């Protein structure tokens, strides 16, 4: 896919223990070649593959987290 300098760059925020946050609207092409779309201003793409609404994040990664450390270790919400 060639780069078009006239298109607006897409901003993606990677989170250590959470989804990829992508400024929308977006079209996502899945492994089987199907495309899903979202017109939201920001979407969360699942990276743990536990989401029931894959490729969209449904916060399933939170249910499998280890208990927080007393020092307030990293969190997806921070």
Short mmCIF file of N, CA, C and O in Angstrom, two decimals:
data_model
loop_
_atom_site.label_atom_id
_atom_site.label_comp_id
_atom_site.label_asym_id
_atom_site.label_seq_id
_atom_site.Cartn_x
_atom_site.Cartn_y
_atom_site.Cartn_z
N UNK A 1 0.84 -1.16 0.00
CA UNK A 1 0.00 0.00 0.00
C UNK A 1 0.90 1.24 0.00
O UNK A 1 1.60 1.50 0.97
N UNK A 2 0.93 2.00 -1.07
CA UNK A 2 1.82 3.17 -1.16
C UNK A 2 1.40 4.28 -0.21
O UNK A 2 0.23 4.45 0.11
N UNK A 3 2.37 5.01 0.26
CA UNK A 3 2.13 6.12 1.18
C UNK A 3 1.61 7.33 0.41
O UNK A 3 2.19 7.73 -0.60
N UNK A 4 0.51 7.89 0.86
CA UNK A 4 -0.07 9.08 0.25
C UNK A 4 0.17 10.25 1.20
O UNK A 4 -0.44 10.32 2.26
N UNK A 5 1.06 11.18 0.86
CA UNK A 5 1.38 12.29 1.77
C UNK A 5 0.18 13.20 2.06
O UNK A 5 0.21 13.96 3.02
N UNK A 6 -0.88 13.12 1.26
CA UNK A 6 -2.05 13.95 1.50
C UNK A 6 -2.99 13.35 2.56
O UNK A 6 -3.87 14.03 3.06
N UNK A 7 -2.82 12.06 2.88
CA UNK A 7 -3.66 11.44 3.90
C UNK A 7 -3.16 11.82 5.28
O UNK A 7 -1.97 11.96 5.52
N UNK A 8 -4.10 11.97 6.20
CA UNK A 8 -3.76 12.28 7.58
C UNK A 8 -3.12 11.05 8.23
O UNK A 8 -3.58 9.94 8.05
N UNK A 9 -2.06 11.28 8.98
CA UNK A 9 -1.41 10.17 9.68
C UNK A 9 -2.32 9.66 10.79
O UNK A 9 -3.02 10.42 11.43
N UNK A 10 -2.26 8.37 11.01
CA UNK A 10 -3.05 7.73 12.05
C UNK A 10 -2.19 7.63 13.31
O UNK A 10 -1.03 7.23 13.24
N UNK A 11 -2.75 7.98 14.44
CA UNK A 11 -2.01 7.88 15.71
C UNK A 11 -2.43 6.61 16.41
O UNK A 11 -3.61 6.33 16.58
N UNK A 12 -1.44 5.81 16.84
CA UNK A 12 -1.67 4.56 17.56
C UNK A 12 -0.90 4.62 18.87
O UNK A 12 0.27 4.96 18.89
N UNK A 13 -1.60 4.30 19.96
CA UNK A 13 -0.97 4.29 21.28
C UNK A 13 -0.88 2.84 21.75
O UNK A 13 -1.89 2.15 21.86
N UNK A 14 0.34 2.35 21.97
CA UNK A 14 0.56 0.99 22.46
C UNK A 14 0.63 1.01 23.98
O UNK A 14 1.35 1.84 24.55
N UNK A 15 -0.10 0.10 24.60
CA UNK A 15 -0.12 0.01 26.07
C UNK A 15 0.46 -1.34 26.47
O UNK A 15 0.14 -2.35 25.87
N UNK A 16 1.28 -1.34 27.48
CA UNK A 16 1.99 -2.55 27.89
C UNK A 16 1.03 -3.71 28.18
O UNK A 16 1.24 -4.81 27.75
N UNK A 17 -0.02 -3.48 28.93
CA UNK A 17 -0.92 -4.56 29.32
C UNK A 17 -2.35 -4.30 28.87
O UNK A 17 -3.30 -4.60 29.58
N UNK A 18 -2.49 -3.74 27.69
CA UNK A 18 -3.83 -3.43 27.23
C UNK A 18 -3.90 -3.39 25.72
O UNK A 18 -3.01 -3.88 25.02
N UNK A 19 -4.95 -2.79 25.22
CA UNK A 19 -5.17 -2.76 23.78
C UNK A 19 -4.33 -1.70 23.08
O UNK A 19 -3.70 -0.86 23.72
N UNK A 20 -4.33 -1.75 21.75
CA UNK A 20 -3.78 -0.67 20.95
C UNK A 20 -4.89 0.35 20.77
O UNK A 20 -6.00 0.00 20.36
N UNK A 21 -4.63 1.59 21.11
CA UNK A 21 -5.62 2.66 20.93
C UNK A 21 -5.32 3.34 19.60
O UNK A 21 -4.22 3.84 19.38
N UNK A 22 -6.30 3.35 18.71
CA UNK A 22 -6.12 3.86 17.36
C UNK A 22 -7.12 4.98 17.12
O UNK A 22 -8.31 4.82 17.35
N UNK A 23 -6.61 6.13 16.64
CA UNK A 23 -7.51 7.21 16.28
C UNK A 23 -8.29 6.79 15.06
O UNK A 23 -7.72 6.32 14.08
N UNK A 24 -9.60 6.93 15.12
CA UNK A 24 -10.48 6.46 14.05
C UNK A 24 -10.89 7.59 13.14
O UNK A 24 -10.42 8.70 13.29
N UNK A 25 -11.76 7.30 12.21
CA UNK A 25 -12.34 5.99 11.93
C UNK A 25 -11.31 5.03 11.34
O UNK A 25 -10.30 5.46 10.80
N UNK A 26 -11.58 3.72 11.48
CA UNK A 26 -10.62 2.72 11.02
C UNK A 26 -11.30 1.60 10.27
O UNK A 26 -12.48 1.30 10.48
N UNK A 27 -10.54 0.96 9.39
CA UNK A 27 -10.90 -0.30 8.75
C UNK A 27 -9.82 -1.29 9.16
O UNK A 27 -8.63 -1.00 9.03
N UNK A 28 -10.23 -2.45 9.67
CA UNK A 28 -9.28 -3.47 10.12
C UNK A 28 -9.48 -4.71 9.25
O UNK A 28 -10.59 -5.23 9.16
N UNK A 29 -8.41 -5.18 8.64
CA UNK A 29 -8.46 -6.39 7.85
C UNK A 29 -8.00 -7.56 8.72
O UNK A 29 -6.89 -7.54 9.26
N UNK A 30 -8.86 -8.56 8.85
CA UNK A 30 -8.58 -9.72 9.70
C UNK A 30 -7.79 -10.78 8.93
O UNK A 30 -7.63 -10.68 7.71
N UNK A 31 -7.32 -11.80 9.65
CA UNK A 31 -6.51 -12.86 9.04
C UNK A 31 -7.19 -13.54 7.87
O UNK A 31 -6.55 -13.92 6.89
N UNK A 32 -8.52 -13.68 7.94
CA UNK A 32 -9.24 -14.38 6.87
C UNK A 32 -9.58 -13.46 5.70
O UNK A 32 -10.25 -13.87 4.76
N UNK A 33 -9.13 -12.22 5.77
CA UNK A 33 -9.34 -11.28 4.67
C UNK A 33 -10.58 -10.41 4.80
O UNK A 33 -10.76 -9.47 4.03
N UNK A 34 -11.44 -10.70 5.78
CA UNK A 34 -12.62 -9.86 5.97
C UNK A 34 -12.20 -8.53 6.59
O UNK A 34 -11.18 -8.44 7.28
N UNK A 35 -12.99 -7.51 6.33
CA UNK A 35 -12.70 -6.17 6.86
C UNK A 35 -13.83 -5.74 7.78
O UNK A 35 -15.00 -5.91 7.45
N UNK A 36 -13.46 -5.23 8.95
CA UNK A 36 -14.43 -4.67 9.88
C UNK A 36 -14.11 -3.19 10.03
O UNK A 36 -12.95 -2.78 9.92
N UNK A 37 -15.14 -2.38 10.26
CA UNK A 37 -14.96 -0.94 10.29
C UNK A 37 -15.54 -0.34 11.57
O UNK A 37 -16.47 -0.90 12.16
N UNK A 38 -15.00 0.79 11.96
CA UNK A 38 -15.53 1.57 13.07
C UNK A 38 -15.41 3.04 12.72
O UNK A 38 -14.38 3.48 12.21
N UNK A 39 -16.48 3.78 12.97
CA UNK A 39 -16.47 5.22 12.72
C UNK A 39 -16.19 6.03 13.98
O UNK A 39 -16.26 7.25 13.96
N UNK A 40 -15.87 5.35 15.08
CA UNK A 40 -15.59 6.05 16.34
C UNK A 40 -14.32 6.88 16.22
O UNK A 40 -13.43 6.58 15.42
N UNK A 41 -14.19 7.92 17.06
CA UNK A 41 -13.01 8.78 17.01
C UNK A 41 -11.77 8.10 17.55
O UNK A 41 -10.65 8.46 17.23
N UNK A 42 -11.96 7.07 18.38
CA UNK A 42 -10.84 6.29 18.91
C UNK A 42 -11.35 4.87 19.16
O UNK A 42 -12.42 4.69 19.74
N UNK A 43 -10.59 3.89 18.72
CA UNK A 43 -10.97 2.49 18.95
C UNK A 43 -9.85 1.78 19.68
O UNK A 43 -8.68 2.14 19.58
N UNK A 44 -10.23 0.75 20.45
CA UNK A 44 -9.27 -0.07 21.17
C UNK A 44 -9.22 -1.43 20.48
O UNK A 44 -10.22 -2.15 20.42
N UNK A 45 -8.04 -1.77 19.94
CA UNK A 45 -7.86 -3.05 19.28
C UNK A 45 -7.24 -4.05 20.25
O UNK A 45 -6.22 -3.77 20.88
N UNK A 46 -7.89 -5.21 20.36
CA UNK A 46 -7.46 -6.25 21.28
C UNK A 46 -6.09 -6.80 20.88
O UNK A 46 -5.85 -7.09 19.71
N UNK A 47 -5.20 -6.96 21.86
CA UNK A 47 -3.91 -7.59 21.61
C UNK A 47 -3.76 -8.91 22.36
O UNK A 47 -2.84 -9.67 22.10
N UNK A 48 -4.68 -9.21 23.29
CA UNK A 48 -4.59 -10.45 24.06
C UNK A 48 -5.37 -11.59 23.41
O UNK A 48 -5.20 -12.74 23.78
N UNK A 49 -6.25 -11.26 22.46
CA UNK A 49 -7.07 -12.22 21.72
C UNK A 49 -8.08 -12.94 22.60
O UNK A 49 -8.59 -13.99 22.24
N UNK A 50 -8.40 -12.38 23.77
CA UNK A 50 -9.43 -12.96 24.64
C UNK A 50 -10.79 -12.30 24.44
O UNK A 50 -11.77 -12.75 24.99
N UNK A 51 -10.83 -11.23 23.68
CA UNK A 51 -12.04 -10.44 23.51
C UNK A 51 -13.14 -11.23 22.81
O UNK A 51 -12.90 -11.92 21.82
N UNK A 52 -14.35 -11.12 23.30
CA UNK A 52 -15.50 -11.74 22.64
C UNK A 52 -15.94 -10.93 21.44
O UNK A 52 -16.76 -11.38 20.66
N UNK A 53 -15.42 -9.70 21.32
CA UNK A 53 -15.78 -8.82 20.21
C UNK A 53 -14.56 -8.54 19.33
O UNK A 53 -14.47 -7.49 18.72
N UNK A 54 -13.62 -9.50 19.29
CA UNK A 54 -12.38 -9.34 18.53
C UNK A 54 -12.68 -8.88 17.11
O UNK A 54 -13.61 -9.38 16.50
N UNK A 55 -11.98 -7.90 16.56
CA UNK A 55 -10.71 -7.34 17.01
C UNK A 55 -10.86 -6.18 18.00
O UNK A 55 -9.88 -5.60 18.42
N UNK A 56 -12.08 -5.83 18.37
CA UNK A 56 -12.28 -4.73 19.31
C UNK A 56 -12.05 -5.24 20.73
O UNK A 56 -12.43 -6.35 21.08
N UNK A 57 -11.43 -4.43 21.56
CA UNK A 57 -11.16 -4.79 22.95
C UNK A 57 -12.44 -4.70 23.76
O UNK A 57 -13.20 -3.75 23.64
N UNK A 58 -12.71 -5.72 24.60
CA UNK A 58 -13.84 -5.68 25.52
C UNK A 58 -13.37 -5.74 26.97
O UNK A 58 -14.12 -6.08 27.86
N UNK A 59 -12.11 -5.44 27.21
CA UNK A 59 -11.42 -5.42 28.51
C UNK A 59 -11.26 -6.82 29.12
O UNK A 59 -11.05 -6.95 30.31
N UNK A 60 -11.33 -7.87 28.31
CA UNK A 60 -11.12 -9.23 28.82
C UNK A 60 -9.74 -9.40 29.44
O UNK A 60 -9.56 -10.23 30.33
N UNK A 61 -8.75 -8.62 28.98
CA UNK A 61 -7.39 -8.72 29.53
C UNK A 61 -7.36 -8.39 31.01
O UNK A 61 -6.53 -8.88 31.74
N UNK A 62 -8.30 -7.59 31.49
CA UNK A 62 -8.33 -7.23 32.90
C UNK A 62 -8.69 -8.41 33.79
O UNK A 62 -8.22 -8.52 34.91
N UNK A 63 -9.53 -9.31 33.31
CA UNK A 63 -9.97 -10.44 34.13
C UNK A 63 -8.86 -11.44 34.39
O UNK A 63 -8.94 -12.21 35.32
N UNK A 64 -7.82 -11.45 33.59
CA UNK A 64 -6.75 -12.42 33.76
C UNK A 64 -5.51 -11.81 34.40
O UNK A 64 -4.50 -12.48 34.51
N UNK A 65 -5.60 -10.56 34.82
CA UNK A 65 -4.43 -9.92 35.43
C UNK A 65 -4.10 -10.54 36.77
O UNK A 65 -4.98 -11.02 37.48
N UNK A 66 -2.85 -10.51 37.10
CA UNK A 66 -2.40 -10.93 38.42
C UNK A 66 -2.83 -9.87 39.43
O UNK A 66 -3.01 -8.70 39.08
N UNK A 67 -3.01 -10.24 40.70
CA UNK A 67 -3.33 -9.22 41.71
C UNK A 67 -2.28 -8.12 41.71
O UNK A 67 -1.10 -8.38 41.50
N UNK A 68 -2.73 -6.89 41.93
CA UNK A 68 -1.81 -5.75 41.95
C UNK A 68 -0.80 -5.89 43.06
O UNK A 68 -1.10 -6.37 44.14
N UNK A 69 0.41 -5.44 42.78
CA UNK A 69 1.47 -5.45 43.78
C UNK A 69 1.22 -4.32 44.76
O UNK A 69 0.62 -3.30 44.42
N UNK A 70 1.68 -4.45 45.99
CA UNK A 70 1.49 -3.38 46.99
C UNK A 70 2.06 -2.04 46.52
O UNK A 70 1.59 -1.00 46.91
N UNK A 71 3.07 -2.06 45.64
CA UNK A 71 3.66 -0.82 45.17
C UNK A 71 2.84 -0.19 44.05
O UNK A 71 3.24 0.80 43.46
N UNK A 72 1.68 -0.79 43.72
CA UNK A 72 0.82 -0.22 42.67
C UNK A 72 1.37 -0.46 41.29
O UNK A 72 1.35 0.43 40.46
N UNK A 73 1.84 -1.66 41.01
CA UNK A 73 2.44 -2.00 39.72
C UNK A 73 1.65 -1.50 38.52
O UNK A 73 0.60 -0.90 38.67
N UNK A 74 2.14 -1.74 37.33
CA UNK A 74 1.54 -1.20 36.11
C UNK A 74 0.10 -1.67 35.93
O UNK A 74 -0.28 -2.75 36.33
N UNK A 75 -0.69 -0.81 35.32
CA UNK A 75 -2.07 -1.11 35.04
C UNK A 75 -2.44 -0.59 33.67
O UNK A 75 -1.92 0.43 33.23
N UNK A 76 -3.36 -1.25 33.00
CA UNK A 76 -3.82 -0.79 31.68
C UNK A 76 -4.53 0.54 31.78
O UNK A 76 -4.58 1.30 30.83
N UNK A 77 -5.11 0.87 32.93
CA UNK A 77 -5.89 2.08 33.09
C UNK A 77 -5.06 3.31 33.44
O UNK A 77 -5.58 4.39 33.53
N UNK A 78 -3.79 3.13 33.69
CA UNK A 78 -2.99 4.29 34.11
C UNK A 78 -2.55 5.13 32.96
O UNK A 78 -2.57 4.78 31.84
#
